[in-house]
Amino acid sequence: MVNALLVLRKKPYYMKKQVGLKEKSLSILVPCYNEQTIMDTTILGINHVNYRNYEYILINDGSTDQTFERMAELLDLEVQKIKPHPGLEFASVHGVYRSRRNPRIIVIDKVNGGKADALNAGIAYASSELVVTLDADSILDEQALPIINRAFTDPQLIAAGGNVHILQGRKFENNVLKPTMVVKTIVKFQILEYLKGFFIYKASLAKSNALSIISGAFGVFKRDVLLEVGGYRKTVGEDIDITLKVQNFRNGRKGLKVAFIPEAICYTEVPETWRDLFKQRIRWQKGFIDCVVLYMKEFIPNLFRHPLSFFFILDAFFAGIVCAFLTVAGFIFTLFYHNDLSVLLLYLTVYIAVSLLYNVIAILISYFYQNSFSVKDLLNIMLVLVLDIVFFRLLTLFYTLYGTIQYFQNKDEWNKVARTGRAYHLEQAG
């Protein structure tokens, strides 16, 4: 919390006006697997991008529904002869196409190989120096790419994560996109969770040069760095893995930077059913454990040499995973085998106090970034704060425990989350 608050002291260089700044070329990669229900929103979002020097690469990763057919219908595709750059392996490509309606949009139709494989194909066909990765349900804020362009005027910056807000928690009011809590209860919990995750956790880690996850929903990388580290590894946690690869690349070269840019925003859809939320969180947990298994031997010798190793092992792994098991064990022991329940009462008091403070600080920081809620929404948030502490935090603890155990039983299961299929742009326009 303290570290995140310290980030606010100085206005970042990329938020200052730069007259006559040239737009860098951007290749925006969007892997798609069975995304027919949201493809209209995805393509409509592309057409509203506030930027000129870009190419949008949609990678159809062997979808079994009508994703490619919907792309072809909306974009009016024609076959292209584009050779991929060598260096990365990925499943075979059926064809490469360009939209007649928007020539900046390219479609790669390939054999299914997973999200990491699809991203590698996109990198190989990309022509720009900067690669932006988005999920199919991610919609960029109109200022996101201009901010990214200004941020990468720093030649030492090799990768950056953008801020992610929840799509369902936005509404247009007087032609201004504002946050709203008029959503399902499950979405309310996630709105609060994302505020904490991005405005406190990611901001703090980035300030300490220890950012371990550039979200797959919105990340930016120098293309030559992605090629240098061998692209994405096939894993359920490809966003963690590629971030750790890039961070290791940075550690070996003095002066390079990996940043978090909270002002560059995208909006992404979150699960609206408890079943889909369960599937998503178990997948996230498996991805994290997979990276723990792969990188632990590398991080331990550098525990006190590199901030990334320190925070990944002591904060993410020990405090986040090991202590989750210890917390449950300690709670059971105190409840059933310890005669003095004052210890349990003290623990719960501290837990509630710290959790409330953490939540309130996250909301206050979000106001600094013009994420202001109405008075009615603030009253709603107060109820969510209480339910978050007594219910949702315990639920996420269960996800941590179950996902960790599941990794060692069936680590490769993907658990794709269903899309709602809403045309968000059309709703907002109305």
Short mmCIF file of C-alpha atoms in Angstrom, two decimals:
data_model
loop_
_atom_site.label_atom_id
_atom_site.label_comp_id
_atom_site.label_asym_id
_atom_site.label_seq_id
_atom_site.Cartn_x
_atom_site.Cartn_y
_atom_site.Cartn_z
CA MET A 1 0.00 0.00 0.00
CA VAL A 2 2.79 2.41 0.93
CA ASN A 3 4.72 1.62 -2.23
CA ALA A 4 1.64 2.14 -4.40
CA LEU A 5 0.92 5.48 -2.75
CA LEU A 6 4.50 6.59 -3.40
CA VAL A 7 3.91 6.04 -7.13
CA LEU A 8 1.48 8.96 -7.07
CA ARG A 9 4.09 11.53 -6.04
CA LYS A 10 5.38 12.28 -9.51
CA LYS A 11 3.60 12.77 -12.82
CA PRO A 12 5.02 10.19 -15.28
CA TYR A 13 6.87 11.46 -18.34
CA TYR A 14 4.47 9.80 -20.77
CA MET A 15 1.53 11.87 -19.49
CA LYS A 16 3.21 15.12 -20.52
CA LYS A 17 2.30 16.56 -23.91
CA GLN A 18 4.88 15.94 -26.62
CA VAL A 19 4.28 18.15 -29.66
CA GLY A 20 4.93 16.56 -33.05
CA LEU A 21 5.60 13.09 -31.65
CA LYS A 22 5.64 10.44 -34.38
CA GLU A 23 3.42 7.41 -33.93
CA LYS A 24 5.40 4.20 -33.54
CA SER A 25 4.25 1.23 -35.56
CA LEU A 26 2.19 -1.18 -33.45
CA SER A 27 1.22 -4.79 -34.15
CA ILE A 28 -1.80 -5.68 -32.03
CA LEU A 29 -2.19 -9.44 -31.55
CA VAL A 30 -5.54 -10.97 -30.61
CA PRO A 31 -5.60 -14.78 -30.24
CA CYS A 32 -9.10 -16.16 -30.83
CA TYR A 33 -10.49 -19.58 -29.96
CA ASN A 34 -14.25 -20.11 -30.21
CA GLU A 35 -14.97 -16.39 -29.95
CA GLN A 36 -17.91 -16.12 -32.37
CA THR A 37 -20.19 -14.62 -29.70
CA ILE A 38 -17.89 -11.66 -29.06
CA MET A 39 -16.35 -11.19 -32.51
CA ASP A 40 -18.71 -8.34 -33.42
CA THR A 41 -17.60 -6.41 -30.32
CA THR A 42 -13.94 -7.18 -30.99
CA ILE A 43 -14.01 -5.86 -34.55
CA LEU A 44 -16.17 -2.86 -33.64
CA GLY A 45 -13.58 -2.02 -30.99
CA ILE A 46 -10.82 -2.16 -33.62
CA ASN A 47 -12.64 0.37 -35.76
CA HIS A 48 -12.75 2.83 -32.85
CA VAL A 49 -9.00 2.80 -32.16
CA ASN A 50 -7.63 6.33 -31.74
CA TYR A 51 -4.39 5.62 -33.61
CA ARG A 52 -3.26 5.39 -37.23
CA ASN A 53 0.04 3.52 -37.40
CA TYR A 54 -1.07 0.03 -36.44
CA GLU A 55 -1.95 -3.42 -37.73
CA TYR A 56 -4.47 -5.65 -35.97
CA ILE A 57 -3.67 -9.35 -36.25
CA LEU A 58 -6.52 -11.71 -35.34
CA ILE A 59 -5.26 -15.26 -34.90
CA ASN A 60 -7.96 -17.89 -35.29
CA ASP A 61 -6.47 -20.78 -33.34
CA GLY A 62 -8.39 -23.68 -34.84
CA SER A 63 -11.79 -22.60 -33.52
CA THR A 64 -14.48 -25.29 -33.64
CA ASP A 65 -17.35 -22.81 -33.83
CA GLN A 66 -18.05 -20.12 -36.47
CA THR A 67 -15.30 -17.70 -35.36
CA PHE A 68 -13.45 -17.66 -38.69
CA GLU A 69 -16.67 -17.53 -40.70
CA ARG A 70 -17.81 -14.55 -38.63
CA MET A 71 -14.45 -12.83 -39.22
CA ALA A 72 -14.76 -13.41 -42.95
CA GLU A 73 -18.30 -12.03 -43.00
CA LEU A 74 -17.51 -8.90 -41.00
CA LEU A 75 -14.14 -8.11 -42.60
CA ASP A 76 -14.50 -9.26 -46.22
CA LEU A 77 -11.20 -11.13 -46.31
CA GLU A 78 -8.83 -11.65 -49.20
CA VAL A 79 -5.85 -14.03 -49.30
CA GLN A 80 -2.39 -12.57 -48.72
CA LYS A 81 1.08 -13.94 -49.37
CA ILE A 82 3.00 -12.93 -46.23
CA LYS A 83 6.03 -14.86 -45.07
CA PRO A 84 6.56 -15.23 -41.31
CA HIS A 85 9.82 -14.18 -39.72
CA PRO A 86 11.94 -17.20 -38.68
CA GLY A 87 12.80 -18.06 -35.10
CA LEU A 88 9.52 -19.17 -33.51
CA GLU A 89 7.68 -22.47 -33.80
CA PHE A 90 3.90 -22.72 -34.02
CA ALA A 91 1.20 -24.96 -35.48
CA SER A 92 0.74 -24.88 -39.26
CA VAL A 93 -1.14 -21.98 -40.83
CA HIS A 94 -4.04 -22.59 -43.23
CA GLY A 95 -3.94 -19.09 -44.65
CA VAL A 96 -3.27 -15.40 -44.04
CA TYR A 97 -5.89 -12.82 -45.02
CA ARG A 98 -6.36 -9.05 -45.09
CA SER A 99 -9.64 -7.19 -44.65
CA ARG A 100 -10.93 -5.28 -47.66
CA ARG A 101 -12.98 -3.09 -45.32
CA ASN A 102 -10.07 -2.20 -43.07
CA PRO A 103 -6.68 -3.07 -44.62
CA ARG A 104 -5.01 -2.67 -41.22
CA ILE A 105 -6.68 -5.89 -40.07
CA ILE A 106 -4.95 -9.21 -40.82
CA VAL A 107 -6.39 -12.63 -40.02
CA ILE A 108 -4.25 -15.73 -39.49
CA ASP A 109 -6.17 -18.99 -39.73
CA LYS A 110 -4.19 -21.83 -38.14
CA VAL A 111 -4.33 -25.26 -36.60
CA ASN A 112 -5.16 -25.24 -32.91
CA GLY A 113 -2.09 -25.04 -30.72
CA GLY A 114 -3.19 -23.06 -27.68
CA LYS A 115 -2.96 -19.39 -26.77
CA ALA A 116 0.84 -19.32 -26.50
CA ASP A 117 1.17 -20.97 -29.90
CA ALA A 118 -1.26 -18.46 -31.43
CA LEU A 119 0.71 -15.54 -30.00
CA ASN A 120 3.94 -16.95 -31.41
CA ALA A 121 2.30 -17.09 -34.84
CA GLY A 122 1.18 -13.49 -34.44
CA ILE A 123 4.71 -12.38 -33.48
CA ALA A 124 6.16 -14.18 -36.51
CA TYR A 125 3.76 -12.41 -38.90
CA ALA A 126 3.92 -9.02 -37.15
CA SER A 127 5.74 -6.22 -38.95
CA SER A 128 6.03 -3.61 -36.19
CA GLU A 129 8.74 -2.89 -33.62
CA LEU A 130 6.19 -2.98 -30.79
CA VAL A 131 3.78 -5.85 -30.16
CA VAL A 132 0.57 -5.31 -28.19
CA THR A 133 -1.19 -8.41 -26.86
CA LEU A 134 -4.93 -8.35 -26.15
CA ASP A 135 -7.61 -10.86 -25.34
CA ALA A 136 -10.50 -11.17 -27.79
CA ASP A 137 -12.82 -9.51 -25.27
CA SER A 138 -10.44 -6.61 -24.55
CA ILE A 139 -11.51 -3.18 -25.77
CA LEU A 140 -8.92 -0.41 -25.74
CA ASP A 141 -9.64 2.97 -24.22
CA GLU A 142 -9.29 5.67 -26.87
CA GLN A 143 -6.19 7.11 -25.15
CA ALA A 144 -4.48 3.76 -24.50
CA LEU A 145 -2.34 3.56 -27.64
CA PRO A 146 -1.28 7.25 -27.66
CA ILE A 147 -0.12 6.80 -24.05
CA ILE A 148 1.77 3.62 -24.98
CA ASN A 149 3.37 5.51 -27.86
CA ARG A 150 4.62 8.23 -25.50
CA ALA A 151 5.81 5.70 -22.92
CA PHE A 152 8.00 3.89 -25.44
CA THR A 153 9.86 7.08 -26.33
CA ASP A 154 12.08 5.81 -23.49
CA PRO A 155 14.57 3.60 -25.40
CA GLN A 156 15.25 1.55 -22.25
CA LEU A 157 11.64 0.41 -21.91
CA ILE A 158 11.29 -3.11 -23.34
CA ALA A 159 7.90 -4.18 -21.99
CA ALA A 160 4.92 -2.76 -20.14
CA GLY A 161 1.61 -3.84 -18.73
CA GLY A 162 -1.49 -1.75 -19.19
CA ASN A 163 -4.34 -1.25 -16.74
CA VAL A 164 -7.37 -3.52 -16.99
CA HIS A 165 -10.87 -2.40 -16.01
CA ILE A 166 -13.97 -4.56 -16.06
CA LEU A 167 -16.13 -4.10 -19.13
CA GLN A 168 -19.40 -4.87 -17.38
CA GLY A 169 -18.63 -2.19 -14.79
CA ARG A 170 -18.66 0.73 -17.26
CA LYS A 171 -21.44 2.95 -18.58
CA PHE A 172 -21.69 6.08 -20.71
CA GLU A 173 -22.96 9.14 -18.86
CA ASN A 174 -23.02 12.51 -20.66
CA ASN A 175 -20.69 11.00 -23.30
CA VAL A 176 -18.17 10.09 -20.59
CA LEU A 177 -17.31 6.47 -19.75
CA LYS A 178 -17.73 6.05 -16.00
CA PRO A 179 -17.54 3.17 -13.53
CA THR A 180 -20.77 1.67 -12.24
CA MET A 181 -21.73 -0.86 -9.58
CA VAL A 182 -25.11 -1.60 -11.18
CA VAL A 183 -23.95 -5.10 -12.10
CA LYS A 184 -24.25 -8.65 -10.83
CA THR A 185 -22.86 -9.31 -7.35
CA ILE A 186 -20.15 -11.58 -8.71
CA VAL A 187 -18.97 -8.75 -10.97
CA LYS A 188 -18.93 -6.30 -8.03
CA PHE A 189 -16.45 -8.52 -6.21
CA GLN A 190 -14.22 -8.62 -9.27
CA ILE A 191 -14.37 -4.84 -9.75
CA LEU A 192 -12.97 -4.36 -6.26
CA GLU A 193 -10.44 -7.14 -6.81
CA TYR A 194 -9.14 -5.58 -10.03
CA LEU A 195 -8.76 -2.18 -8.35
CA LYS A 196 -6.55 -3.79 -5.69
CA GLY A 197 -4.68 -5.97 -8.13
CA PHE A 198 -3.72 -3.20 -10.54
CA PHE A 199 -3.65 0.05 -8.55
CA ILE A 200 -1.83 -1.43 -5.53
CA TYR A 201 -0.20 -4.77 -6.30
CA LYS A 202 1.05 -4.26 -9.85
CA ALA A 203 1.92 -0.60 -9.27
CA SER A 204 3.95 -1.52 -6.21
CA LEU A 205 5.81 -4.41 -7.85
CA ALA A 206 6.61 -2.32 -10.92
CA LYS A 207 8.03 0.46 -8.72
CA SER A 208 10.31 -2.15 -7.13
CA ASN A 209 11.39 -3.61 -10.51
CA ALA A 210 9.63 -6.83 -9.57
CA LEU A 211 6.60 -7.01 -11.89
CA SER A 212 6.02 -10.72 -12.47
CA ILE A 213 2.80 -10.62 -14.53
CA ILE A 214 2.02 -8.44 -17.53
CA SER A 215 -1.63 -9.30 -18.00
CA GLY A 216 -2.51 -11.20 -21.16
CA ALA A 217 -5.51 -8.88 -21.48
CA PHE A 218 -3.21 -5.92 -22.26
CA GLY A 219 0.57 -6.04 -22.60
CA VAL A 220 3.18 -4.33 -24.78
CA PHE A 221 6.57 -5.76 -25.76
CA LYS A 222 9.43 -4.91 -28.05
CA ARG A 223 9.23 -7.51 -30.78
CA ASP A 224 12.96 -8.17 -30.95
CA VAL A 225 12.97 -8.97 -27.21
CA LEU A 226 10.16 -11.51 -27.66
CA LEU A 227 12.16 -13.15 -30.44
CA GLU A 228 15.31 -13.08 -28.33
CA VAL A 229 13.65 -14.93 -25.42
CA GLY A 230 12.08 -17.53 -27.74
CA GLY A 231 8.52 -16.27 -27.64
CA TYR A 232 5.78 -17.83 -25.56
CA ARG A 233 6.04 -21.22 -23.89
CA LYS A 234 3.03 -23.54 -24.06
CA THR A 235 1.53 -23.30 -20.58
CA VAL A 236 -1.77 -22.32 -18.99
CA GLY A 237 0.00 -19.27 -17.53
CA GLU A 238 1.62 -17.87 -20.66
CA ASP A 239 1.37 -14.26 -19.44
CA ILE A 240 3.36 -15.00 -16.26
CA ASP A 241 5.91 -17.05 -18.16
CA ILE A 242 6.61 -14.44 -20.85
CA THR A 243 6.92 -11.71 -18.20
CA LEU A 244 9.48 -13.74 -16.26
CA LYS A 245 11.40 -14.44 -19.48
CA VAL A 246 11.50 -10.73 -20.33
CA GLN A 247 12.48 -9.83 -16.76
CA ASN A 248 15.38 -12.30 -16.91
CA PHE A 249 16.42 -10.71 -20.19
CA ARG A 250 16.31 -7.29 -18.49
CA ASN A 251 18.34 -8.46 -15.47
CA GLY A 252 21.20 -9.45 -17.74
CA ARG A 253 21.38 -6.02 -19.39
CA LYS A 254 21.89 -2.87 -17.34
CA GLY A 255 19.41 -0.03 -17.67
CA LEU A 256 16.50 -1.84 -19.33
CA LYS A 257 13.01 -1.36 -17.88
CA VAL A 258 9.74 -3.26 -17.51
CA ALA A 259 6.89 -0.98 -16.44
CA PHE A 260 3.25 -0.80 -15.44
CA ILE A 261 1.31 2.02 -17.13
CA PRO A 262 -1.92 2.58 -15.14
CA GLU A 263 -3.10 5.38 -17.44
CA ALA A 264 -3.21 3.06 -20.48
CA ILE A 265 -6.51 1.25 -20.06
CA CYS A 266 -8.35 -1.61 -21.66
CA TYR A 267 -11.73 -3.01 -20.70
CA THR A 268 -12.21 -6.75 -20.46
CA GLU A 269 -15.13 -9.04 -19.78
CA VAL A 270 -15.09 -11.06 -16.55
CA PRO A 271 -17.01 -14.21 -15.60
CA GLU A 272 -20.65 -13.69 -14.63
CA THR A 273 -21.26 -17.15 -13.15
CA TRP A 274 -19.58 -18.81 -10.19
CA ARG A 275 -18.80 -21.82 -12.35
CA ASP A 276 -16.91 -19.73 -14.90
CA LEU A 277 -15.11 -17.80 -12.16
CA PHE A 278 -14.01 -21.10 -10.63
CA LYS A 279 -12.67 -22.32 -13.98
CA GLN A 280 -10.81 -19.04 -14.58
CA ARG A 281 -9.16 -18.92 -11.16
CA ILE A 282 -8.10 -22.55 -11.19
CA ARG A 283 -6.46 -21.92 -14.57
CA TRP A 284 -4.68 -18.84 -13.22
CA GLN A 285 -3.45 -20.78 -10.20
CA LYS A 286 -2.18 -23.65 -12.33
CA GLY A 287 -0.29 -21.18 -14.50
CA PHE A 288 1.37 -19.62 -11.48
CA ILE A 289 2.40 -22.96 -9.96
CA ASP A 290 3.77 -24.05 -13.33
CA CYS A 291 6.08 -21.01 -13.32
CA VAL A 292 7.05 -21.65 -9.69
CA VAL A 293 8.14 -25.17 -10.64
CA LEU A 294 10.04 -23.94 -13.70
CA TYR A 295 11.77 -20.86 -12.23
CA MET A 296 12.29 -21.68 -8.54
CA LYS A 297 15.82 -23.06 -9.01
CA GLU A 298 16.73 -19.93 -10.92
CA PHE A 299 15.23 -17.51 -8.40
CA ILE A 300 16.56 -18.99 -5.15
CA PRO A 301 20.26 -18.14 -5.80
CA ASN A 302 19.20 -14.57 -6.65
CA LEU A 303 16.82 -14.16 -3.69
CA PHE A 304 18.67 -11.13 -2.30
CA ARG A 305 20.21 -9.95 -5.56
CA HIS A 306 17.18 -9.26 -7.73
CA PRO A 307 13.87 -7.72 -6.55
CA LEU A 308 11.93 -10.00 -8.90
CA SER A 309 13.34 -13.14 -7.23
CA PHE A 310 12.71 -11.71 -3.76
CA PHE A 311 9.08 -10.77 -4.34
CA PHE A 312 8.26 -13.83 -6.45
CA ILE A 313 9.50 -16.27 -3.80
CA LEU A 314 8.67 -14.49 -0.53
CA ASP A 315 5.53 -12.60 -1.55
CA ALA A 316 3.86 -14.48 -4.40
CA PHE A 317 4.95 -18.01 -3.49
CA PHE A 318 5.46 -18.05 0.29
CA ALA A 319 2.88 -15.46 1.40
CA GLY A 320 0.46 -16.31 -1.42
CA ILE A 321 0.67 -20.11 -1.58
CA VAL A 322 2.46 -21.62 1.41
CA CYS A 323 0.73 -19.30 3.87
CA ALA A 324 -2.64 -20.16 2.35
CA PHE A 325 -2.17 -23.74 3.53
CA LEU A 326 -0.71 -22.58 6.86
CA THR A 327 -3.66 -20.23 7.41
CA VAL A 328 -6.19 -23.04 7.04
CA ALA A 329 -4.12 -25.38 9.22
CA GLY A 330 -3.65 -22.69 11.88
CA PHE A 331 -7.34 -21.80 11.87
CA ILE A 332 -8.37 -25.45 12.36
CA PHE A 333 -5.76 -25.95 15.10
CA THR A 334 -6.79 -22.82 16.98
CA LEU A 335 -10.49 -23.57 16.66
CA PHE A 336 -10.40 -27.22 17.75
CA TYR A 337 -7.19 -27.75 19.74
CA HIS A 338 -6.37 -24.41 21.39
CA ASN A 339 -8.25 -23.57 24.55
CA ASP A 340 -7.67 -19.81 24.31
CA LEU A 341 -9.77 -18.43 21.44
CA SER A 342 -8.39 -14.94 22.06
CA VAL A 343 -5.61 -15.79 19.58
CA LEU A 344 -8.21 -16.48 16.89
CA LEU A 345 -10.10 -13.30 17.79
CA LEU A 346 -6.89 -11.26 17.54
CA TYR A 347 -6.11 -12.78 14.14
CA LEU A 348 -9.60 -12.04 12.81
CA THR A 349 -9.46 -8.46 14.13
CA VAL A 350 -6.14 -7.76 12.41
CA TYR A 351 -7.32 -9.51 9.25
CA ILE A 352 -10.48 -7.41 9.02
CA ALA A 353 -8.68 -4.14 9.80
CA VAL A 354 -5.90 -4.67 7.27
CA SER A 355 -8.30 -5.91 4.59
CA LEU A 356 -10.56 -2.88 5.02
CA LEU A 357 -7.60 -0.51 4.84
CA TYR A 358 -6.24 -2.26 1.74
CA ASN A 359 -9.61 -2.00 -0.02
CA VAL A 360 -10.14 1.66 0.90
CA ILE A 361 -6.63 2.64 -0.25
CA ALA A 362 -7.23 0.90 -3.60
CA ILE A 363 -10.45 2.88 -4.12
CA LEU A 364 -8.73 6.16 -3.16
CA ILE A 365 -5.87 5.52 -5.59
CA SER A 366 -8.37 4.75 -8.34
CA TYR A 367 -9.88 8.22 -7.79
CA PHE A 368 -6.45 9.68 -8.53
CA TYR A 369 -6.76 8.07 -11.96
CA GLN A 370 -10.24 9.55 -12.57
CA ASN A 371 -11.99 6.30 -11.65
CA SER A 372 -14.63 8.07 -9.56
CA PHE A 373 -17.82 6.38 -8.38
CA SER A 374 -21.16 8.06 -7.69
CA VAL A 375 -22.39 8.47 -4.11
CA LYS A 376 -24.89 5.66 -4.69
CA ASP A 377 -22.14 3.40 -5.97
CA LEU A 378 -19.95 4.21 -2.94
CA LEU A 379 -22.73 3.02 -0.64
CA ASN A 380 -22.89 -0.14 -2.73
CA ILE A 381 -19.12 -0.53 -2.45
CA MET A 382 -19.30 -0.35 1.35
CA LEU A 383 -21.49 -3.45 1.38
CA VAL A 384 -19.18 -5.15 -1.11
CA LEU A 385 -16.20 -4.35 1.16
CA VAL A 386 -17.78 -6.28 4.00
CA LEU A 387 -18.81 -9.22 1.82
CA ASP A 388 -15.36 -9.26 0.25
CA ILE A 389 -13.76 -9.82 3.66
CA VAL A 390 -16.19 -12.41 5.03
CA PHE A 391 -16.88 -14.28 1.78
CA PHE A 392 -14.94 -13.50 -1.40
CA ARG A 393 -11.47 -13.45 0.17
CA LEU A 394 -12.17 -16.88 1.67
CA LEU A 395 -13.40 -18.09 -1.70
CA THR A 396 -10.17 -16.96 -3.38
CA LEU A 397 -8.28 -18.78 -0.62
CA PHE A 398 -10.12 -21.95 -1.64
CA TYR A 399 -9.22 -21.31 -5.30
CA THR A 400 -5.56 -21.03 -4.30
CA LEU A 401 -5.61 -24.30 -2.38
CA TYR A 402 -7.64 -26.26 -4.92
CA GLY A 403 -5.81 -24.89 -7.97
CA THR A 404 -2.43 -25.73 -6.44
CA ILE A 405 -3.49 -29.32 -5.78
CA GLN A 406 -5.11 -29.61 -9.22
CA TYR A 407 -1.89 -28.54 -10.93
CA PHE A 408 -0.19 -31.73 -9.79
CA GLN A 409 -3.17 -33.83 -10.90
CA ASN A 410 -4.09 -32.31 -14.27
CA LYS A 411 -1.97 -29.28 -15.04
CA ASP A 412 -2.79 -29.02 -18.76
CA GLU A 413 -6.59 -28.69 -18.55
CA TRP A 414 -7.50 -25.28 -20.03
CA ASN A 415 -11.00 -24.57 -18.58
CA LYS A 416 -12.11 -21.96 -21.10
CA VAL A 417 -14.57 -19.40 -19.72
CA ALA A 418 -17.76 -18.70 -21.67
CA ARG A 419 -18.31 -15.22 -23.16
CA THR A 420 -21.56 -13.37 -22.55
CA GLY A 421 -21.88 -12.42 -26.23
CA ARG A 422 -22.99 -8.85 -25.49
CA ALA A 423 -22.28 -6.11 -28.05
CA TYR A 424 -20.89 -3.67 -25.50
CA HIS A 425 -20.19 -0.84 -27.97
CA LEU A 426 -23.75 -1.03 -29.25
CA GLU A 427 -25.11 -0.88 -25.69
CA GLN A 428 -22.98 2.13 -24.86
CA ALA A 429 -23.84 3.94 -28.06
CA GLY A 430 -27.48 3.67 -27.17
#
